[in-house]
Short mmCIF file of C-alpha atoms in Angstrom, two decimals:
data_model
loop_
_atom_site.label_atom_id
_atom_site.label_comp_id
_atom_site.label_asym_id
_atom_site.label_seq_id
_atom_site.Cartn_x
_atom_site.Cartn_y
_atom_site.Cartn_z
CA UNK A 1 -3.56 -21.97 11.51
CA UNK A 2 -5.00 -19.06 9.44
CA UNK A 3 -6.47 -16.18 10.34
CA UNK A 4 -9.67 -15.44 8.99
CA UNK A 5 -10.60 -12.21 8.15
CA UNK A 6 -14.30 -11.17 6.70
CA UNK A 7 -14.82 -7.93 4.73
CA UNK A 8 -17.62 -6.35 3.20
CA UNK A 9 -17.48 -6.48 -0.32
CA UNK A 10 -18.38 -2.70 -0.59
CA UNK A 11 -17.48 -0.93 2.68
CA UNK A 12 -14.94 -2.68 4.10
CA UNK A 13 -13.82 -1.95 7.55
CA UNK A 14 -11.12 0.21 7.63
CA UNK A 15 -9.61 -1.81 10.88
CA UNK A 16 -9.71 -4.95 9.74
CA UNK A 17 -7.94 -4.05 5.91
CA UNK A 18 -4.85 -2.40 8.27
CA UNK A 19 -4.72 -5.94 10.01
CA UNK A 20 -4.41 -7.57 7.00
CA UNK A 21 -2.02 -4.84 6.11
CA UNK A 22 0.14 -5.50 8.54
CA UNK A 23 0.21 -9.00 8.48
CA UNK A 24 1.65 -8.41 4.96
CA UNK A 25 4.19 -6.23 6.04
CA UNK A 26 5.35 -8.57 8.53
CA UNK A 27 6.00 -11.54 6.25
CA UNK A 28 2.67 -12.77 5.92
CA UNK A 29 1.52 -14.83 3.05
CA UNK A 30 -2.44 -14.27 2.48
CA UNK A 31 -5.24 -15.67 0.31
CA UNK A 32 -7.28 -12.40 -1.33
CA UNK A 33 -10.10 -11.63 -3.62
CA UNK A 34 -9.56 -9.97 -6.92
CA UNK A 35 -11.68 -8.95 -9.45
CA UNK A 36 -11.00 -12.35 -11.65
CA UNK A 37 -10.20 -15.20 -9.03
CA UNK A 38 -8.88 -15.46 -5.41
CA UNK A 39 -5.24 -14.87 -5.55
CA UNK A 40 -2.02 -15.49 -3.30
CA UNK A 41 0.00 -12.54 -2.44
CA UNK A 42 2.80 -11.76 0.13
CA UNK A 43 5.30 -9.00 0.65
CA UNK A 44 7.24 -7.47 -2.28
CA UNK A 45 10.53 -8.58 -1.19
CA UNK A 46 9.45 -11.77 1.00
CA UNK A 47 11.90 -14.37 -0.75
CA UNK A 48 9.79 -16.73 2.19
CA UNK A 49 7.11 -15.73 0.26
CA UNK A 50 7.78 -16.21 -3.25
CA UNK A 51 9.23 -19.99 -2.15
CA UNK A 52 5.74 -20.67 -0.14
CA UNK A 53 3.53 -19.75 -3.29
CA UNK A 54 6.06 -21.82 -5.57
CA UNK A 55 5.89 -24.49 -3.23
CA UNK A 56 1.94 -24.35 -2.85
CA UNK A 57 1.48 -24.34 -6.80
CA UNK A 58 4.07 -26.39 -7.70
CA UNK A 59 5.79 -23.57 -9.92
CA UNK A 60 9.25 -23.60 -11.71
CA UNK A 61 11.42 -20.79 -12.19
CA UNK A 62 10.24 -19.35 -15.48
CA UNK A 63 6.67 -18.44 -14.01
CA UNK A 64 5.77 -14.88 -13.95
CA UNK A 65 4.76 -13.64 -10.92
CA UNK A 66 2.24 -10.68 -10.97
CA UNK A 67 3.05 -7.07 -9.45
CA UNK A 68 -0.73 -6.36 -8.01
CA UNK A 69 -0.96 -2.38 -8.33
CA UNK A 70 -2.66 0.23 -6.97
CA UNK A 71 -2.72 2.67 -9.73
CA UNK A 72 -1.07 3.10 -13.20
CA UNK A 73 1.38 5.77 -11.06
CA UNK A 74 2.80 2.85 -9.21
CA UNK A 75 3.04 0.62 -11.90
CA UNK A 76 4.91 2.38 -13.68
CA UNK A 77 7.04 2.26 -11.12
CA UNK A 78 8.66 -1.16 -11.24
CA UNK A 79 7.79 -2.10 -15.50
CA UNK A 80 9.01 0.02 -18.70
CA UNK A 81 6.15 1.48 -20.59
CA UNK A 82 6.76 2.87 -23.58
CA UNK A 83 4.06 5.43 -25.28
CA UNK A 84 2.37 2.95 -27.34
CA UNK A 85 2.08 0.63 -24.60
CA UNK A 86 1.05 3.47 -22.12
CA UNK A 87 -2.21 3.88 -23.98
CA UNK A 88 -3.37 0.29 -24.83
CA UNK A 89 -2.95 -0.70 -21.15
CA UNK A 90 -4.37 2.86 -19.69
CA UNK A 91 -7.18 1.63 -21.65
CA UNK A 92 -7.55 -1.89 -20.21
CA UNK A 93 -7.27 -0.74 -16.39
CA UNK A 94 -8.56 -1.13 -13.78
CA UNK A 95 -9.59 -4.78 -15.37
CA UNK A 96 -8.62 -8.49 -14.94
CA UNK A 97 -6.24 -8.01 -17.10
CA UNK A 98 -2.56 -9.12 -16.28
CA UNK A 99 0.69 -7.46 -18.75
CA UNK A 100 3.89 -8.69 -19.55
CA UNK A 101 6.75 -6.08 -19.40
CA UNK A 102 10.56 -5.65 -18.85
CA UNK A 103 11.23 -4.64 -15.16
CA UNK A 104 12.78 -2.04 -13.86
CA UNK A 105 15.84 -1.86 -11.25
CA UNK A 106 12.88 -1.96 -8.30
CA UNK A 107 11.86 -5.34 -9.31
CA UNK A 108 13.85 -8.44 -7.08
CA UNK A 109 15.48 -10.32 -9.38
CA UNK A 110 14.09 -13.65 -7.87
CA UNK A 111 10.93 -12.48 -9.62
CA UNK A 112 12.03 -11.58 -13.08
CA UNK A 113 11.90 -14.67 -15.90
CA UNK A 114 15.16 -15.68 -15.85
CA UNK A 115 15.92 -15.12 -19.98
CA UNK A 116 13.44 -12.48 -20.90
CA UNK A 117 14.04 -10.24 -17.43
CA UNK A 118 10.21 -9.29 -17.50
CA UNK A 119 7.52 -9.34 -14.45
CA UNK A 120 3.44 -9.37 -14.70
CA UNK A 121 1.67 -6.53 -13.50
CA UNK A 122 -2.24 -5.34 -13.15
CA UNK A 123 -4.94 -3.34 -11.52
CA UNK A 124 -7.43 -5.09 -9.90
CA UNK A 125 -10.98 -3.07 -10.01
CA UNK A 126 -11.82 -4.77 -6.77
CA UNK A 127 -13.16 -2.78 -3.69
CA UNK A 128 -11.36 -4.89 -1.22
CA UNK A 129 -8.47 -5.47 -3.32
CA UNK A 130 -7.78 -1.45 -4.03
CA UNK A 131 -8.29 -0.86 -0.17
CA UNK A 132 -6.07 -3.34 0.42
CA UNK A 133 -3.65 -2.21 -2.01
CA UNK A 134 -3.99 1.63 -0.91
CA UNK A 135 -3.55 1.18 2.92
CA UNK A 136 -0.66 -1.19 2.17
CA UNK A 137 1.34 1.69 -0.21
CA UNK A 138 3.24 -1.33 -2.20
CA UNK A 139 2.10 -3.67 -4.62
CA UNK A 140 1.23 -7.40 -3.87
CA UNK A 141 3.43 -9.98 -4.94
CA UNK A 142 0.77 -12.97 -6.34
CA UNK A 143 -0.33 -15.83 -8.37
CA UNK A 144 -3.96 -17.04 -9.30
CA UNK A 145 -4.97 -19.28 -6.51
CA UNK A 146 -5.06 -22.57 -8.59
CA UNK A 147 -3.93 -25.39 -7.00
CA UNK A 148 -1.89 -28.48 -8.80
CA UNK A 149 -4.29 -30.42 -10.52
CA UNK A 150 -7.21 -28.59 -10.35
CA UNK A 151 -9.00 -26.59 -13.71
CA UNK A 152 -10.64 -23.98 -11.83
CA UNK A 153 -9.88 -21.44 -8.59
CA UNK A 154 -11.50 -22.32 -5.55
CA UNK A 155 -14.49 -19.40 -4.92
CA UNK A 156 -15.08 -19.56 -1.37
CA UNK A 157 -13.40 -18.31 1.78
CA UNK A 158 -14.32 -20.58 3.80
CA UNK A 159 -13.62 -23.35 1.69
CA UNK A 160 -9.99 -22.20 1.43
CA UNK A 161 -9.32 -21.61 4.84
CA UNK A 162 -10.42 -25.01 5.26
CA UNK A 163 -8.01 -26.21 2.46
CA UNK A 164 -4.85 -24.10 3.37
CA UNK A 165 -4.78 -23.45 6.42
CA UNK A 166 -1.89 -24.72 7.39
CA UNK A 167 0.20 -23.54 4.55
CA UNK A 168 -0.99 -20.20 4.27
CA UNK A 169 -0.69 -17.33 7.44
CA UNK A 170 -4.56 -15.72 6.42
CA UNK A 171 -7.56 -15.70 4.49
CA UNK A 172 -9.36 -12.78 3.00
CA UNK A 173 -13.71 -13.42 2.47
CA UNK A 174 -15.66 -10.46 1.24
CA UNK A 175 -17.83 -13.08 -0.76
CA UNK A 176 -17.34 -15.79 -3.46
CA UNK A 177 -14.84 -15.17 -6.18
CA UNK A 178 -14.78 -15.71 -10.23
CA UNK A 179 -13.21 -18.53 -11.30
CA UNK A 180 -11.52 -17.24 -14.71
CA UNK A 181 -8.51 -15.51 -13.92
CA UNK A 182 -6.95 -12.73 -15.90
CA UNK A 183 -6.38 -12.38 -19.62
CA UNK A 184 -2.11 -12.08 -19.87
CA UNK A 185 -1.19 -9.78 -22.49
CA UNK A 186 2.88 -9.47 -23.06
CA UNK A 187 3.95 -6.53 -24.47
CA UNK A 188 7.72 -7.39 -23.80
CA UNK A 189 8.30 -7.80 -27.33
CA UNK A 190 6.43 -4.10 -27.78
CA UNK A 191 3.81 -6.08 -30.18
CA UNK A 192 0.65 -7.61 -27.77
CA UNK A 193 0.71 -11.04 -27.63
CA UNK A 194 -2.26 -13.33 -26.25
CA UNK A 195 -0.61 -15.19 -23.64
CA UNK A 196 -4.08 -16.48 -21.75
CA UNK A 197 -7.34 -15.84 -22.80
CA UNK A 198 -9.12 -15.08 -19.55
CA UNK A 199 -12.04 -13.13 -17.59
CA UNK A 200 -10.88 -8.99 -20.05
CA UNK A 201 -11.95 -9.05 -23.28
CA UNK A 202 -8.62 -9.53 -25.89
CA UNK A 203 -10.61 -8.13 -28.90
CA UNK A 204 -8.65 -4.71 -28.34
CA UNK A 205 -5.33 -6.60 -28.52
CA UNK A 206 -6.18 -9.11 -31.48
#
């Protein structure tokens, strides 16, 4: 069964963000609000993880899993960002905007696409999201909450705990969600390429 775990949207309690910290740490695979859509996210290196979230969207092996992010400091981390690139996504974040870029050596290789050797990345601008992300001090492995089948996210906590509970370990709530998830711009190629036309606006990147 889940654990449920209700946040204020714009003060949220600095206690119960370390639990869900720490859950995360310890293997735990969590549902979380962004600032497009709810989102799954687990560990960095949680191969458990990564298998769950395939498993729960029925995902194959060339899906790009996203590196959630802090800060542009720590993603530059784990992508390659060359000068050009530096200043079209500075521009873009924080946003719901998701970018496609070769990896670096930090990256697992269970998350890289298996030809291209690239990962997703982003900053959410998301109260809960960024205190998430700072008390944590990683990034958070995820995927858009968007189950097989279904055109849209689900919005609602509640409705999700309901829903997963016994295939994911928690649930985040500070308060309905979007339902258009990011725009995914890939800049592998050094060029921007539309991917997904989502909740950021692409006319910087047309």
């Amino acid at each position: 069964m889940a654990r449920y775990f209700d946040i204020h949207p714009d003060n949220p309690q600095p206690r119960t963000i370390g639990q869900v910290a720490e859950s995360i740490r310890d293997g735990a695979l969590v549902v979380y609000p962004t600032d497009s859509c709810f989102a799954l996210g687990c560990r960095l290196g949680s191969r458990d993880g990564i298998d769950r979230i395939r498993a729960i969207r029925h995902l194959d092996d060339r899906h790009h899993f996203t590196l959630v992010c802090r800060d542009f400091a720590q993603l530059g981390q784990f992508v390659h960002v060359d000068k050009d690139v530096f200043r079209a996504i500075k521009a873009s974040t924080p946003g719901s905007y998701t970018f496609i870029l070769p990896a670096t050596r930090e990256v697992p290789r269970k998350l890289l696409h298996p030809k291209k050797k690239t990962v997703g990345v982003r900053i959410p601008d998301h109260v809960v999201a960024q205190a998430l992300l700072n008390e944590l001090g990683e990034p958070i492995l995820s995927s858009t909450l968007l189950l097989p089948g279904e055109e849209e996210p689900m919005t609602q906590g509640w409705e999700i705990k309901e829903r997963l509970d016994h295939v994911v370990d928690a649930v985040v709530d500070s308060g309905d969600c979007g339902t258009e998830p990011t725009t995914v711009i890939d800049f592998s190629a050094g060029e921007p390429e539309i991917v997904r036309k989502g909740a950021g606006d692409t006319s910087r990147f047309e």
